[in-house]
Tab-separated table of C-alpha atoms in Angstrom:
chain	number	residue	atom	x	y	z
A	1	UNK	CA	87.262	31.578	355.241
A	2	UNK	CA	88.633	28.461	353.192
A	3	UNK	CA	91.089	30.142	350.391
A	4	UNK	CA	90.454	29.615	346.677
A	5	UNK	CA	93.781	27.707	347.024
A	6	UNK	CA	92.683	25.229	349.403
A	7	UNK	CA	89.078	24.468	347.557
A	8	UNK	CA	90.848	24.493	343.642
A	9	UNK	CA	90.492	20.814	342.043
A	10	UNK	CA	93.984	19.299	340.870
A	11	UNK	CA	93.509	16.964	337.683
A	12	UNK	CA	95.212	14.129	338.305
A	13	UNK	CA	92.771	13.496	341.783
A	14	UNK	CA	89.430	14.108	339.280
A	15	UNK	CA	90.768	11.346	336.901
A	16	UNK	CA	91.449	9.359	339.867
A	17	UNK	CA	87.865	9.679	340.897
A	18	UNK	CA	86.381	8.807	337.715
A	19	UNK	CA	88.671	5.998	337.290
A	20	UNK	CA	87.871	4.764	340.300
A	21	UNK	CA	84.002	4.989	340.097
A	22	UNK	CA	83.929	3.952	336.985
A	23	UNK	CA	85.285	0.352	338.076
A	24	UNK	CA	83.391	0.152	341.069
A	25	UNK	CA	80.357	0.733	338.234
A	26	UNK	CA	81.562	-2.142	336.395
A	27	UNK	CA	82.110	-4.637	339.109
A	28	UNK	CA	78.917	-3.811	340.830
A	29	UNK	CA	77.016	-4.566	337.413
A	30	UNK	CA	78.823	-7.065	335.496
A	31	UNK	CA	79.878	-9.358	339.055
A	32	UNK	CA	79.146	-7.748	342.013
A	33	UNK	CA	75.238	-8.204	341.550
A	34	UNK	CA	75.285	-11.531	340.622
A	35	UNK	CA	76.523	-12.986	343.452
A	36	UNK	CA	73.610	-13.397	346.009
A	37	UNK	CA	75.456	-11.653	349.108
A	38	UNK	CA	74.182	-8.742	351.109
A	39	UNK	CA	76.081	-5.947	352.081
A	40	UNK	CA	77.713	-4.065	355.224
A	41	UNK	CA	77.675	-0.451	355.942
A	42	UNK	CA	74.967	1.864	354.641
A	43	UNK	CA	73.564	-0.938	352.347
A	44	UNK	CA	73.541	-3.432	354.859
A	45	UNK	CA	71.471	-1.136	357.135
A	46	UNK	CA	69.066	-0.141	355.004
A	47	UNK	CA	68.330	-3.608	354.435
A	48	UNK	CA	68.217	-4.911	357.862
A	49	UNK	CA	65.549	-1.377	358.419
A	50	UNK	CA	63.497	-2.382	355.362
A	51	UNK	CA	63.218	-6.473	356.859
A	52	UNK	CA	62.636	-5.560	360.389
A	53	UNK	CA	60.654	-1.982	359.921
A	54	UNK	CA	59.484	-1.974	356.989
A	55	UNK	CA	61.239	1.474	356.313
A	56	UNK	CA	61.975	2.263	352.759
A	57	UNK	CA	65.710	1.872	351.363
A	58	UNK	CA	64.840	4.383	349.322
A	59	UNK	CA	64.524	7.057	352.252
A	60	UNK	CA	67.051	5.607	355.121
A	61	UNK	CA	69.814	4.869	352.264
A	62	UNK	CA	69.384	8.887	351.850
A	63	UNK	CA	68.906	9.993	355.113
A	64	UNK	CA	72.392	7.837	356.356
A	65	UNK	CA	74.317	8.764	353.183
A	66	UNK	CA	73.341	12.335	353.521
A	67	UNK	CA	74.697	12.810	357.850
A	68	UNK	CA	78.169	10.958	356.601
A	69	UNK	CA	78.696	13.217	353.679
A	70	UNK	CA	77.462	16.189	356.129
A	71	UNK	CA	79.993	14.761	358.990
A	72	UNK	CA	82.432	14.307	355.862
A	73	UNK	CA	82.333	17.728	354.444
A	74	UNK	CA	82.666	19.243	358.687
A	75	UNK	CA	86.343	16.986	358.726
A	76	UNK	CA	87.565	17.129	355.102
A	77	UNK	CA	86.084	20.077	353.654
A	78	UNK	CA	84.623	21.369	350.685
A	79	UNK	CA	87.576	19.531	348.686
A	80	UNK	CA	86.160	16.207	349.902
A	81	UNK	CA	82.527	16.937	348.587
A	82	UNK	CA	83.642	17.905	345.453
A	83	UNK	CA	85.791	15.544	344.902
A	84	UNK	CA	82.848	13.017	346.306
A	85	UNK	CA	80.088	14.702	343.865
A	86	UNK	CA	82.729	13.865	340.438
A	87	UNK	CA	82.769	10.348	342.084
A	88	UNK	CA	79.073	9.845	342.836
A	89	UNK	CA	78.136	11.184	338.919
A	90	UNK	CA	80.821	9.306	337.319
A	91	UNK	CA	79.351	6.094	339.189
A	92	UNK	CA	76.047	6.519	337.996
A	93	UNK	CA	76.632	7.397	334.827
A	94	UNK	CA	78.864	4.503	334.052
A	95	UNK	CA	76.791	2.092	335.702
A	96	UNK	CA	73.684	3.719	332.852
A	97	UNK	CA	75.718	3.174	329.728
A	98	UNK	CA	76.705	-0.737	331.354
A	99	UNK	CA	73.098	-1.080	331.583
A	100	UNK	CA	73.157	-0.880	328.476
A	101	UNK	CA	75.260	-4.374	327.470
A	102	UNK	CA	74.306	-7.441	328.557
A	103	UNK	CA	76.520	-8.968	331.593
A	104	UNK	CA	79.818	-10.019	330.623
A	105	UNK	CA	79.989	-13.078	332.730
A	106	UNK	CA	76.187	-14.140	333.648
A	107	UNK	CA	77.395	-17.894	334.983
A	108	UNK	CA	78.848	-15.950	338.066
A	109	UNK	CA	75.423	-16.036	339.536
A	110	UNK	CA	76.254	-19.960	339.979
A	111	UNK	CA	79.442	-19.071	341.282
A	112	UNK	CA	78.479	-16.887	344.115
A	113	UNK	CA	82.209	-17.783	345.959
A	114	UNK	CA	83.600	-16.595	342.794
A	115	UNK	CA	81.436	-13.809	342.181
A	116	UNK	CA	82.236	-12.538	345.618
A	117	UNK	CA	86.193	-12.047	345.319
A	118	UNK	CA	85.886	-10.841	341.456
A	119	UNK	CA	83.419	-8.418	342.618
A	120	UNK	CA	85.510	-7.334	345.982
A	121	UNK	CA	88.527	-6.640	343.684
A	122	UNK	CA	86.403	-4.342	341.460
A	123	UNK	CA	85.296	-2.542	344.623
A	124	UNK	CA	87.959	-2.455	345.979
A	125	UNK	CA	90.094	-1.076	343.821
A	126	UNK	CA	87.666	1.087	342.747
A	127	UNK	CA	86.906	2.656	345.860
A	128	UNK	CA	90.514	2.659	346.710
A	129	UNK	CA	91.692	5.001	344.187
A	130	UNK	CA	88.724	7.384	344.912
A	131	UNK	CA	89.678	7.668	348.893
A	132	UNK	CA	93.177	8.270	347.743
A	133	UNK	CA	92.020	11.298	345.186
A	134	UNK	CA	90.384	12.523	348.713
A	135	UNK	CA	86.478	11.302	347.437
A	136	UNK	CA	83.836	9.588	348.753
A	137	UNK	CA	81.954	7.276	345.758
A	138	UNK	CA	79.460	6.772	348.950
A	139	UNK	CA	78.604	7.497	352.395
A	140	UNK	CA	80.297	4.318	353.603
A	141	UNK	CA	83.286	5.737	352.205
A	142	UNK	CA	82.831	9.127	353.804
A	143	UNK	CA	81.919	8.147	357.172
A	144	UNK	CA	85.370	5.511	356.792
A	145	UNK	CA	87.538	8.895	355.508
A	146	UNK	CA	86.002	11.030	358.661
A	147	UNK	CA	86.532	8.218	361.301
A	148	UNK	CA	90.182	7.885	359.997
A	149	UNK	CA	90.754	11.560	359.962
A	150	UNK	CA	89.421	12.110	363.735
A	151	UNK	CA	91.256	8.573	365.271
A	152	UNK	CA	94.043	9.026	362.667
A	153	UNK	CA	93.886	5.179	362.170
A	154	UNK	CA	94.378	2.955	358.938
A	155	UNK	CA	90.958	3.588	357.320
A	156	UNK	CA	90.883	-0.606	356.762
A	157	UNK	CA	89.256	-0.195	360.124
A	158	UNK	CA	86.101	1.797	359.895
A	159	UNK	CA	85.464	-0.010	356.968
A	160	UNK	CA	85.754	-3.396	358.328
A	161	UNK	CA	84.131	-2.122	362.143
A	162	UNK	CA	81.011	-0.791	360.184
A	163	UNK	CA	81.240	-3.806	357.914
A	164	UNK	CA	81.343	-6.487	360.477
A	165	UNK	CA	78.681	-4.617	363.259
A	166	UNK	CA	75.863	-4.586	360.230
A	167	UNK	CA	77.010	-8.022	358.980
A	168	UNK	CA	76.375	-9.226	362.753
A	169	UNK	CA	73.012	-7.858	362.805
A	170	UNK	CA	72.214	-9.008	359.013
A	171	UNK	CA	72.355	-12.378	361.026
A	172	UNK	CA	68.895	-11.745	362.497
A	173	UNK	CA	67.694	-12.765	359.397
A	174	UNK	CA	70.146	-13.914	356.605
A	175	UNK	CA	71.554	-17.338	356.873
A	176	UNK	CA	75.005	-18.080	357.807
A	177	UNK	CA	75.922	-19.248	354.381
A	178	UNK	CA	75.025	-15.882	353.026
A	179	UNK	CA	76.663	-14.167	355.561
A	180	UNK	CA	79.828	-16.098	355.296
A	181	UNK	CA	80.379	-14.714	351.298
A	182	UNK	CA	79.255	-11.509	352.261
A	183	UNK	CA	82.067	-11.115	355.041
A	184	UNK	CA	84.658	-12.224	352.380
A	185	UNK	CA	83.453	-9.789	350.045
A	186	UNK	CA	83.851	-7.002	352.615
A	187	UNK	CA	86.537	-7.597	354.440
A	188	UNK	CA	88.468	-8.128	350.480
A	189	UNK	CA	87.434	-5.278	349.282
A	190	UNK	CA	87.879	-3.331	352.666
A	191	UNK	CA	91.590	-4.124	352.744
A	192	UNK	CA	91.965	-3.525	349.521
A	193	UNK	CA	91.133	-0.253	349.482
A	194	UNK	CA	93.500	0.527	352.320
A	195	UNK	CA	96.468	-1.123	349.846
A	196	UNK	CA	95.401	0.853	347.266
A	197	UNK	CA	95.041	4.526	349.249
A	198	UNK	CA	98.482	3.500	350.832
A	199	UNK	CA	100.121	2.458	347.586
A	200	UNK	CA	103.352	4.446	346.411
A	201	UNK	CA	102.540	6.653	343.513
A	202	UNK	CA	103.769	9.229	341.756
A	203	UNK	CA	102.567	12.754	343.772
A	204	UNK	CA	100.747	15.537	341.713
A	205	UNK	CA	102.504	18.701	342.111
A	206	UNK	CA	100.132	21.581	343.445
């Protein structure tokens, strides 16, 4: 039996989390969608399923995010989905009240090079400074954390394995252009959330 001890939230990790989410939140709305690139991992998937199947984002985006939280909470325990849950709510409820404003920089979406490495940094970081509090802001992020726990590898690999397998498919029916922002926008924020889970900081005492 896991210990209250083990399971009890420290504060400094939930700020982390809603930090984090909350700038993945903004990048995603105010750059991230206005650059006209797909997406690898889960995203990417359920994308290449809805083109060549016809099977609803909608229900493989939760069926796929829903086995690497499961496989998640098995490796890291019920710290990681807590942790993740704080990280998934803060996301969407930043990303509601930025729905709110109108786009701080709407001439991105002619600047989809731009776009792409503005948006990667937001992600990046973002995402970064969740993994580090020990959450998951999605299932690509969980299934990264649980392939890095079992190989004990940098987790810059899952992301960019998972990344670069669905970006090779994506070719079946993207163009190469497309693709070719999309894998900078990946791989950025992919090795950028390795920096920032790596980073020296201050420890929490607990």
């Amino acid at each position: 039996m896991v210990s209250k001890k083990k399971i009890q939230l420290d504060r400094r990790k939930i700020a982390l989390c809603m930090i984090g989410s909350s700038i993945m939140a903004f990048g995603l709305y105010n750059v991230h969608s206005l650059s006209g690139v797909t997406e690898g991992g889960i995203l990417g998937m359920t994308l290449l399923l809805n083109y060549w199947l016809d099977l609803s984002p909608a229900i493989t985006g939760f069926i796929m995010n829903a086995a690497c939280y499961l496989v998640g909470w098995k490796l890291l325990g019920w710290s990681f989905i807590l942790y993740s849950t704080i990280a998934g709510f803060t996301f969407s409820a930043s990303y509601a009240v930025f729905e709110q404003f109108p786009r701080l920089w709407p001439g991105l979406a002619d600047m989809p090079l731009t776009a792409a490495i503005v948006g990667a940094l937001f992600i990046g970081i973002g995402a970064g400074l969740c993994v580090r509090a020990g959450g998951a802001p999605s299932g690509d992020d969980a299934l990264a954390m649980s392939i890095c726990r079992v190989t004990k590898s940098d987790i810059r690999i899952p992301y960019l394995a998972s990344d670069l397998l669905v970006l090779a498919l994506s070719l079946s029916y993207l163009d190469l252009k497309r693709i070719a922002v999309s894998l900078l926008t990946v791989v950025l924020s992919g090795q950028l959330i390795g920096f920032v889970q790596n980073a020296r900081m201050p420890q929490a005492e607990g």
